[in-house]
CSV table of C-alpha atoms and ligand atoms in Angstrom, one decimal:
chain,number,residue,atom,x,y,z
A,1,MET,CA,0.0,0.0,0.0
A,2,ALA,CA,3.0,2.3,-0.1
A,3,LYS,CA,1.9,4.5,-2.9
A,4,LEU,CA,-1.7,4.8,-1.8
A,5,THR,CA,-0.6,6.1,1.6
A,6,GLU,CA,2.1,8.4,0.2
A,7,PRO,CA,1.4,12.2,0.3
A,8,LEU,CA,0.6,14.1,-2.9
A,9,THR,CA,1.8,17.7,-3.2
A,10,PHE,CA,0.3,20.1,-5.8
A,11,ASN,CA,1.9,23.0,-7.7
A,12,ARG,CA,0.3,25.6,-5.4
A,13,GLY,CA,1.8,23.9,-2.3
A,14,LEU,CA,-1.1,22.0,-0.8
A,15,THR,CA,-0.2,18.5,0.3
A,16,LEU,CA,-2.7,15.6,0.7
A,17,LYS,CA,-1.7,13.2,3.4
A,18,ASN,CA,-2.5,10.2,1.0
A,19,ARG,CA,-3.6,9.7,-2.5
A,20,VAL,CA,-7.2,8.9,-2.0
A,21,LEU,CA,-9.8,11.5,-2.7
A,22,MET,CA,-13.6,11.2,-2.4
A,23,ALA,CA,-15.0,11.6,-6.0
A,24,PRO,CA,-17.5,14.5,-6.4
A,25,MET,CA,-21.0,13.1,-5.7
A,26,THR,CA,-24.0,15.3,-5.5
A,27,THR,CA,-25.9,14.6,-2.2
A,28,LYS,CA,-29.3,16.1,-3.3
A,29,MET,CA,-29.4,17.2,0.3
A,30,SER,CA,-29.0,21.0,0.1
A,31,PHE,CA,-32.0,23.2,0.9
A,32,PHE,CA,-34.3,24.1,-2.0
A,33,ASP,CA,-32.3,27.4,-2.4
A,34,GLY,CA,-28.8,25.7,-2.4
A,35,VAL,CA,-27.9,26.3,1.2
A,36,VAL,CA,-25.9,23.6,2.9
A,37,THR,CA,-27.9,21.4,5.4
A,38,GLN,CA,-26.6,19.9,8.6
A,39,ASP,CA,-27.4,16.4,7.2
A,40,GLU,CA,-25.1,17.2,4.3
A,41,VAL,CA,-22.3,18.4,6.6
A,42,ASP,CA,-22.6,15.1,8.6
A,43,TYR,CA,-22.6,13.1,5.4
A,44,TYR,CA,-19.3,14.5,4.2
A,45,SER,CA,-17.8,14.6,7.7
A,46,MET,CA,-18.3,10.9,8.3
A,47,ARG,CA,-16.3,10.2,5.1
A,48,ALA,CA,-13.5,12.6,5.9
A,49,GLY,CA,-10.7,12.1,8.4
A,50,GLU,CA,-8.8,9.3,6.8
A,51,ILE,CA,-8.7,10.1,3.1
A,52,GLY,CA,-6.5,12.9,1.6
A,53,ALA,CA,-9.3,15.1,0.3
A,54,VAL,CA,-13.1,15.3,-0.2
A,55,ILE,CA,-14.3,16.8,-3.5
A,56,THR,CA,-17.9,18.0,-2.9
A,57,GLY,CA,-20.7,17.5,-5.3
A,58,ALA,CA,-21.3,20.2,-7.9
A,59,ALA,CA,-22.2,23.7,-6.7
A,60,ASN,CA,-23.7,26.1,-9.2
A,61,VAL,CA,-22.0,29.5,-9.9
A,62,GLN,CA,-25.0,31.2,-11.4
A,63,GLU,CA,-28.7,30.9,-10.5
A,64,ASP,CA,-29.5,29.6,-14.0
A,65,GLY,CA,-26.8,27.0,-13.6
A,66,LYS,CA,-28.8,24.8,-11.2
A,67,GLY,CA,-29.0,21.3,-12.6
A,68,TRP,CA,-31.2,19.5,-10.0
A,69,GLU,CA,-33.0,19.9,-6.7
A,70,GLY,CA,-30.9,19.6,-3.6
A,71,GLU,CA,-27.8,21.0,-5.3
A,72,LEU,CA,-25.3,23.2,-3.5
A,73,GLY,CA,-25.2,26.9,-4.5
A,74,VAL,CA,-22.1,29.1,-4.5
A,75,TYR,CA,-23.5,32.0,-6.7
A,76,ASP,CA,-23.9,34.5,-3.9
A,77,ASP,CA,-22.2,35.6,-0.7
A,78,LYS,CA,-25.2,34.3,1.2
A,79,PHE,CA,-23.9,30.8,0.8
A,80,ILE,CA,-20.6,31.5,2.6
A,81,PRO,CA,-21.7,30.7,6.2
A,82,GLY,CA,-23.2,27.3,5.2
A,83,LEU,CA,-20.2,26.5,3.0
A,84,SER,CA,-17.9,27.4,5.9
A,85,LYS,CA,-19.6,24.7,8.0
A,86,LEU,CA,-19.2,22.3,5.2
A,87,ALA,CA,-15.5,23.0,4.8
A,88,ALA,CA,-15.0,22.7,8.5
A,89,GLY,CA,-16.9,19.4,8.6
A,90,ILE,CA,-14.6,18.0,5.9
A,91,LYS,CA,-11.3,19.3,7.3
A,92,ARG,CA,-11.2,16.7,10.0
A,93,ASN,CA,-7.9,15.1,11.0
A,94,GLY,CA,-6.1,16.7,8.0
A,95,THR,CA,-8.5,15.9,5.2
A,96,LYS,CA,-8.5,18.7,2.6
A,97,ALA,CA,-11.8,20.2,1.3
A,98,ILE,CA,-12.3,20.9,-2.4
A,99,LEU,CA,-15.5,22.5,-3.7
A,100,GLN,CA,-16.6,21.4,-7.2
A,101,ILE,CA,-18.0,24.4,-9.1
A,102,PHE,CA,-20.1,24.2,-12.2
A,103,HIS,CA,-23.0,25.5,-14.4
A,104,GLY,CA,-25.5,22.9,-15.6
A,105,GLY,CA,-26.1,24.6,-19.0
A,106,ARG,CA,-28.6,22.7,-21.1
A,107,MET,CA,-28.7,19.7,-18.7
A,108,THR,CA,-31.5,21.2,-16.6
A,109,SER,CA,-35.0,22.3,-17.2
A,110,SER,CA,-37.2,25.4,-16.9
A,111,GLN,CA,-39.0,23.5,-14.0
A,112,ILE,CA,-35.8,23.3,-12.0
A,113,LEU,CA,-35.1,27.0,-12.9
A,114,ARG,CA,-38.5,28.1,-11.8
A,115,GLY,CA,-39.7,29.2,-15.3
A,116,VAL,CA,-36.4,30.4,-16.7
A,117,GLN,CA,-35.2,28.8,-20.0
A,118,PRO,CA,-31.9,26.9,-19.6
A,119,VAL,CA,-28.9,28.4,-21.4
A,120,SER,CA,-26.0,26.8,-23.3
A,121,ALA,CA,-23.3,27.5,-25.9
A,122,SER,CA,-25.9,27.1,-28.7
A,123,ALA,CA,-29.6,26.5,-28.9
A,124,VAL,CA,-29.3,22.8,-29.4
A,125,ALA,CA,-31.2,20.4,-27.1
A,126,ALA,CA,-29.3,17.5,-25.5
A,127,GLU,CA,-30.1,14.0,-26.8
A,128,ARG,CA,-32.1,12.8,-23.9
A,129,PRO,CA,-35.8,12.3,-23.3
A,130,ALA,CA,-37.8,15.6,-22.8
A,131,ALA,CA,-34.7,17.7,-23.2
A,132,GLU,CA,-35.5,21.4,-23.7
A,133,THR,CA,-33.9,23.6,-26.3
A,134,PRO,CA,-31.7,26.1,-24.4
A,135,ARG,CA,-31.2,29.7,-25.2
A,136,GLU,CA,-27.8,30.5,-26.7
A,137,ILE,CA,-25.6,32.5,-24.3
A,138,GLU,CA,-25.0,36.0,-25.8
A,139,SER,CA,-21.4,36.9,-26.4
A,140,GLU,CA,-21.7,39.7,-24.0
A,141,GLU,CA,-22.8,37.2,-21.3
A,142,VAL,CA,-19.7,35.1,-21.6
A,143,ALA,CA,-17.5,37.5,-19.6
A,144,ALA,CA,-20.0,37.6,-16.7
A,145,LEU,CA,-20.2,33.7,-16.7
A,146,ILE,CA,-16.4,33.5,-16.5
A,147,ASN,CA,-16.4,36.1,-13.7
A,148,ASN,CA,-19.0,34.1,-11.8
A,149,PHE,CA,-16.7,31.1,-11.8
A,150,ALA,CA,-13.9,33.3,-10.4
A,151,ALA,CA,-16.3,34.8,-7.8
A,152,ALA,CA,-17.3,31.3,-6.7
A,153,ALA,CA,-13.6,30.4,-6.3
A,154,LYS,CA,-13.1,33.5,-4.1
A,155,ARG,CA,-16.2,32.4,-2.0
A,156,ALA,CA,-14.7,29.0,-1.6
A,157,ILE,CA,-11.5,30.7,-0.2
A,158,SER,CA,-13.6,32.8,2.2
A,159,ALA,CA,-15.5,29.7,3.4
A,160,GLY,CA,-12.2,27.9,4.3
A,161,PHE,CA,-12.0,25.4,1.4
A,162,ASP,CA,-8.5,24.2,0.3
A,163,GLY,CA,-9.4,24.3,-3.4
A,164,VAL,CA,-11.9,24.3,-6.2
A,165,GLU,CA,-12.5,21.8,-9.0
A,166,LEU,CA,-13.8,23.2,-12.3
A,167,HIS,CA,-16.5,20.7,-13.4
A,168,GLY,CA,-15.7,20.4,-17.1
A,169,ALA,CA,-17.1,16.9,-17.3
A,170,ASN,CA,-20.4,14.9,-17.4
A,171,THR,CA,-22.0,17.0,-20.2
A,172,TYR,CA,-22.5,20.3,-18.2
A,173,LEU,CA,-21.9,23.8,-19.5
A,174,ILE,CA,-18.1,23.9,-19.6
A,175,GLN,CA,-18.1,20.7,-21.6
A,176,GLN,CA,-21.0,22.1,-23.7
A,177,PHE,CA,-18.6,24.8,-24.9
A,178,PHE,CA,-16.1,22.2,-25.9
A,179,SER,CA,-18.5,19.8,-27.6
A,180,PRO,CA,-19.3,20.2,-31.3
A,181,HIS,CA,-22.8,18.9,-30.5
A,182,SER,CA,-23.7,21.7,-28.1
A,183,ASN,CA,-21.5,24.4,-29.5
A,184,ARG,CA,-22.4,25.5,-33.0
A,185,ARG,CA,-21.3,29.1,-32.5
A,186,GLU,CA,-19.4,31.1,-35.1
A,187,ASP,CA,-18.1,33.8,-33.0
A,188,GLU,CA,-14.8,33.7,-31.0
A,189,TRP,CA,-16.2,30.9,-28.8
A,190,GLY,CA,-16.9,28.4,-31.5
A,191,GLY,CA,-16.5,27.2,-35.1
A,192,SER,CA,-13.2,25.1,-34.7
A,193,LEU,CA,-11.6,23.0,-32.0
A,194,ASP,CA,-9.3,25.9,-31.0
A,195,LYS,CA,-12.3,28.2,-30.6
A,196,ARG,CA,-14.4,25.6,-28.7
A,197,TYR,CA,-11.4,25.3,-26.4
A,198,HIS,CA,-11.1,29.1,-26.1
A,199,PHE,CA,-13.8,29.4,-23.4
A,200,ILE,CA,-12.1,26.8,-21.2
A,201,GLU,CA,-8.7,28.5,-21.6
A,202,GLU,CA,-10.2,31.9,-20.6
A,203,LEU,CA,-12.1,30.3,-17.7
A,204,VAL,CA,-9.1,28.5,-16.3
A,205,LYS,CA,-7.0,31.7,-16.6
A,206,ALA,CA,-9.6,33.8,-14.9
A,207,VAL,CA,-10.1,31.4,-12.0
A,208,THR,CA,-6.4,30.7,-11.4
A,209,THR,CA,-5.6,34.5,-11.6
A,210,ALA,CA,-8.3,35.3,-9.1
A,211,VAL,CA,-7.0,32.6,-6.8
A,212,ASP,CA,-3.4,33.8,-7.1
A,213,GLU,CA,-4.3,37.4,-6.6
A,214,SER,CA,-6.4,36.6,-3.5
A,215,GLY,CA,-3.2,35.8,-1.6
A,216,ALA,CA,-4.8,32.5,-0.3
A,217,ASP,CA,-2.1,30.1,0.9
A,218,ASN,CA,-1.8,26.8,-0.9
A,219,PHE,CA,-5.4,27.0,-2.4
A,220,ILE,CA,-5.5,24.7,-5.4
A,221,VAL,CA,-7.5,24.7,-8.7
A,222,GLY,CA,-8.3,21.4,-10.4
A,223,TYR,CA,-10.1,20.6,-13.7
A,224,ARG,CA,-12.4,17.6,-14.4
A,225,PHE,CA,-13.2,16.4,-17.9
A,226,SER,CA,-15.0,13.6,-19.7
A,227,PRO,CA,-13.0,11.9,-22.4
A,228,GLU,CA,-15.7,11.0,-25.0
A,229,GLU,CA,-19.2,11.8,-26.0
A,230,TYR,CA,-21.5,9.3,-27.8
A,231,GLU,CA,-23.4,11.9,-29.8
A,232,THR,CA,-22.5,12.8,-33.5
A,233,PRO,CA,-21.0,15.3,-33.7
A,234,GLY,CA,-19.4,14.9,-30.3
A,235,ILE,CA,-16.2,15.1,-28.4
A,236,ARG,CA,-13.8,12.3,-29.6
A,237,PHE,CA,-10.8,11.0,-27.8
A,238,GLU,CA,-8.5,12.9,-30.1
A,239,ASP,CA,-10.2,16.2,-29.0
A,240,THR,CA,-9.6,15.2,-25.4
A,241,LEU,CA,-5.9,14.7,-26.0
A,242,TYR,CA,-5.8,18.2,-27.5
A,243,LEU,CA,-7.7,19.5,-24.4
A,244,VAL,CA,-5.4,17.7,-21.9
A,245,ASP,CA,-2.2,18.8,-23.8
A,246,HIS,CA,-3.4,22.5,-23.5
A,247,LEU,CA,-4.7,22.2,-19.9
A,248,ALA,CA,-1.4,20.7,-18.8
A,249,ASP,CA,0.4,24.0,-19.8
A,250,LEU,CA,-2.0,26.2,-17.8
A,251,SER,CA,-1.6,27.0,-14.1
A,252,LEU,CA,-3.7,24.1,-12.8
A,253,ASP,CA,-2.9,21.9,-9.8
A,254,TYR,CA,-4.5,18.7,-11.2
A,255,LEU,CA,-6.5,17.2,-14.0
A,256,HIS,CA,-9.2,14.7,-13.1
A,257,VAL,CA,-10.6,12.4,-15.7
A,258,SER,CA,-14.3,11.3,-15.2
A,259,LEU,CA,-14.9,7.6,-16.0
A,260,ASN,CA,-17.3,5.0,-14.7
A,261,GLN,CA,-14.7,2.3,-15.3
A,262,ALA,CA,-11.0,3.2,-14.8
A,263,ASP,CA,-9.6,0.9,-17.5
A,264,LYS,CA,-12.1,2.0,-20.2
A,265,VAL,CA,-10.8,1.9,-23.7
A,266,SER,CA,-11.6,4.6,-26.3
A,267,ALA,CA,-14.4,4.1,-28.9
A,268,SER,CA,-12.0,5.6,-31.4
A,269,GLN,CA,-10.2,3.0,-33.6
A,270,ASP,CA,-6.9,4.9,-33.3
A,271,TYR,CA,-6.6,4.7,-29.5
A,272,GLN,CA,-7.3,1.1,-28.5
A,273,GLU,CA,-3.9,-0.2,-27.5
A,274,LYS,CA,-4.3,0.9,-23.9
A,275,SER,CA,-6.9,2.5,-21.6
A,276,MET,CA,-7.9,6.2,-22.1
A,277,MET,CA,-6.4,7.0,-18.8
A,278,ALA,CA,-3.0,5.6,-19.9
A,279,TYR,CA,-3.1,7.7,-23.1
A,280,ILE,CA,-4.0,10.8,-21.0
A,281,LYS,CA,-1.2,10.2,-18.6
A,282,ASP,CA,1.3,9.9,-21.5
A,283,LYS,CA,0.0,13.1,-23.0
A,284,ILE,CA,0.4,15.0,-19.7
A,285,ALA,CA,4.0,13.7,-19.5
A,286,GLY,CA,4.4,14.7,-15.8
A,287,ARG,CA,3.4,18.3,-16.3
A,288,VAL,CA,0.5,18.2,-13.8
A,289,PRO,CA,-0.9,15.4,-11.5
A,290,LEU,CA,-3.7,13.3,-12.9
A,291,ILE,CA,-6.5,11.9,-10.7
A,292,GLY,CA,-8.1,8.7,-11.9
A,293,VAL,CA,-11.5,7.2,-11.0
A,294,GLY,CA,-13.9,4.5,-12.0
A,295,ASP,CA,-15.4,1.7,-10.0
A,296,ILE,CA,-12.6,1.2,-7.5
A,297,ARG,CA,-13.7,-1.3,-4.9
A,298,THR,CA,-10.5,-2.9,-3.5
A,299,GLY,CA,-7.1,-1.7,-2.4
A,300,GLN,CA,-5.7,-3.6,-5.4
A,301,ASP,CA,-8.0,-1.7,-7.8
A,302,ALA,CA,-6.7,1.5,-6.3
A,303,GLU,CA,-3.0,0.4,-6.6
A,304,GLU,CA,-3.5,-0.5,-10.3
A,305,ILE,CA,-4.9,3.0,-11.0
A,306,LEU,CA,-1.8,4.5,-9.4
A,307,SER,CA,0.3,3.0,-12.2
A,308,MET,CA,-1.6,5.4,-14.6
A,309,ALA,CA,-2.5,8.3,-12.3
A,310,ASP,CA,-1.1,10.2,-9.3
A,311,GLY,CA,-4.2,10.0,-7.2
A,312,VAL,CA,-7.4,8.0,-7.1
A,313,ALA,CA,-10.9,9.3,-6.6
A,314,ILE,CA,-13.4,7.0,-5.0
A,315,GLY,CA,-17.1,7.5,-5.3
A,316,LYS,CA,-19.7,4.7,-4.6
A,317,ALA,CA,-17.3,2.7,-2.5
A,318,LEU,CA,-17.0,5.6,0.0
A,319,LEU,CA,-20.7,6.3,-0.3
A,320,MET,CA,-21.3,2.7,0.9
A,321,ASP,CA,-18.4,2.5,3.3
A,322,PRO,CA,-17.1,5.7,4.9
A,323,ASN,CA,-14.3,3.6,6.5
A,324,TRP,CA,-13.1,2.1,3.2
A,325,LEU,CA,-9.5,3.4,3.4
A,326,PRO,CA,-8.7,2.3,7.0
A,327,LYS,CA,-10.1,-1.1,6.2
A,328,VAL,CA,-7.8,-1.3,3.1
A,329,VAL,CA,-4.7,0.0,4.9
A,330,ASN,CA,-5.2,-2.2,7.9
A,331,GLY,CA,-5.7,-5.5,6.0
A,332,GLN,CA,-9.4,-5.6,6.8
A,333,GLU,CA,-10.8,-5.6,3.3
A,334,LYS,CA,-13.2,-8.4,4.1
A,335,LEU,CA,-15.1,-6.0,6.3
A,336,ILE,CA,-15.8,-3.5,3.5
A,337,ARG,CA,-19.5,-3.0,2.8
A,338,HIS,CA,-20.1,-3.7,-1.0
A,339,GLU,CA,-23.9,-3.6,-0.9
A,340,LEU,CA,-26.5,-1.3,0.5
A,341,SER,CA,-29.9,-1.7,1.9
A,342,ARG,CA,-32.5,1.0,2.4
A,343,PHE,CA,-32.0,0.6,6.1
A,344,ASP,CA,-28.3,1.6,5.8
A,345,CYS,CA,-29.2,5.0,4.3
A,346,GLU,CA,-30.2,6.6,7.6
A,347,GLU,CA,-26.9,5.7,9.3
A,348,LEU,CA,-24.9,6.6,6.1
A,349,ARG,CA,-26.8,9.8,5.5
A,350,ILE,CA,-27.7,8.7,1.9
A,351,SER,CA,-30.6,10.8,0.7
A,352,ASN,CA,-33.6,9.4,-1.3
A,353,GLY,CA,-32.3,11.4,-4.3
A,354,VAL,CA,-29.0,9.6,-4.3
A,355,TRP,CA,-30.7,6.2,-3.6
A,356,ALA,CA,-32.9,6.7,-6.7
A,357,PHE,CA,-29.7,7.5,-8.7
A,358,LEU,CA,-28.0,4.3,-7.4
A,359,GLU,CA,-31.1,2.3,-8.3
A,360,GLN,CA,-30.3,3.2,-12.0
A,361,MET,CA,-26.5,2.9,-11.7
A,362,MET,CA,-26.1,-0.3,-9.6
A,363,PRO,CA,-29.4,-2.1,-8.9
A,364,GLU,CA,-27.5,-5.3,-8.4
A,365,ARG,CA,-25.7,-3.9,-5.3
A,366,LEU,CA,-28.9,-2.7,-3.6
A,367,TYR,CA,-31.2,-4.9,-1.6
B,1,FMN,C1,-24.6,9.7,-6.5
B,1,FMN,C2,-23.6,10.2,-7.4
B,1,FMN,C3,-23.5,11.6,-7.7
B,1,FMN,C4,-22.5,12.1,-8.5
B,1,FMN,N1,-22.3,13.4,-8.7
B,1,FMN,C5,-21.3,14.0,-9.3
B,1,FMN,C6,-21.0,15.3,-9.3
B,1,FMN,O1,-21.7,16.2,-8.7
B,1,FMN,N2,-19.9,15.8,-10.0
B,1,FMN,C7,-19.1,14.9,-10.8
B,1,FMN,O2,-18.2,15.4,-11.4
B,1,FMN,N3,-19.4,13.6,-10.8
B,1,FMN,C8,-20.4,13.1,-10.1
B,1,FMN,N4,-20.6,11.7,-10.0
B,1,FMN,C9,-19.6,10.8,-10.7
B,1,FMN,C10,-18.5,10.4,-9.7
B,1,FMN,O3,-17.7,11.5,-9.3
B,1,FMN,C11,-17.6,9.3,-10.3
B,1,FMN,O4,-16.9,9.8,-11.4
B,1,FMN,C12,-18.4,8.0,-10.6
B,1,FMN,O5,-19.3,7.7,-9.7
B,1,FMN,C13,-17.4,6.8,-10.9
B,1,FMN,O6,-16.7,6.5,-9.7
B,1,FMN,P1,-17.1,5.3,-8.7
B,1,FMN,O7,-17.3,4.1,-9.5
B,1,FMN,O8,-15.9,5.3,-7.7
B,1,FMN,O9,-18.4,5.7,-8.0
B,1,FMN,C14,-21.6,11.2,-9.2
B,1,FMN,C15,-21.7,9.8,-9.0
B,1,FMN,C16,-22.7,9.3,-8.1
B,1,FMN,C17,-22.8,7.8,-7.9
């Protein structure tokens, strides 16, 4: 277990006491208006303490960026007191607290937005049942959007977090600017791969500059991305290697690939000799740490990922067993809980919203 328990230091100076991070997982537990609840603080706190860092579920940086009910908000200073309680609850026994910040873009509805039409890079609906056609963001609105991400990072600093993760994955707005499916613009923010990347570059520069100018000590900025889309047109693995190559030269502290299966191979014929994570690691070539993820259940699974990445993010395994890491490190893997019953949810602070999500994702592990 040497590597799993080794510290990991980022460019801006923050050190994690080991290489295990809790993957960002929305709790669906915030109040209707995005304010942190005590149940949510307790949920994160019981999973902190042993692992290196907790990355929170997505928090929206603009009111029209809300993707679902029970989501964290970070679009106004009114959230800072609740977020402070959340950061303090996570920072137990040296675990670091990272706030994931995002905008849902077209992956929401006017019902969630209380009558407001969702926005996106272009007026193209997502390919999912009942998806609404979003309103195209005006070019004059782009600067405000970028500023709102920077403002959210500053609120995370005020609330005592150790970092933010820009959620550029899982089809939300940042990814929508990069995707040829959702971005059909012909202004400076779309039209070619370079121009679809332009928004991401400006966003990362604005957020990292805001963090560096704030004078916050050791506060880190990470970036999460999804390597492929199934839509046509859509993001292909080659586009992702372009993205990673460019992001690795920016002032980021880590890149975090979003995968449901860590060893997933690309759908693209040109990249099938090894896993996407291995290609990504090669492309980065040591410029910035990479965090891997995807159905890690055992210590051995985690160790295998560390041959392709510098840190491992663990989602459902920590959801089901908050003591996953001490059990792995102390040779008690047999005691790890791999299945969940409805009756465990109260003790584990798993909300009905998350349970419903798990019923779709892993019905075979629920009873
Ligand atoms: C209940 C739940 C909520 C999730 N919410 C988020 C989220 O807010 N942001 C995000 O980037 N990924 C989210 N994910 C994806 C996870 O971060 C992770 O990539 C995925 O679950 C695969 O890792 P695992 O197999 O260890 O769970 C969520 C996953 C689950 C199960």
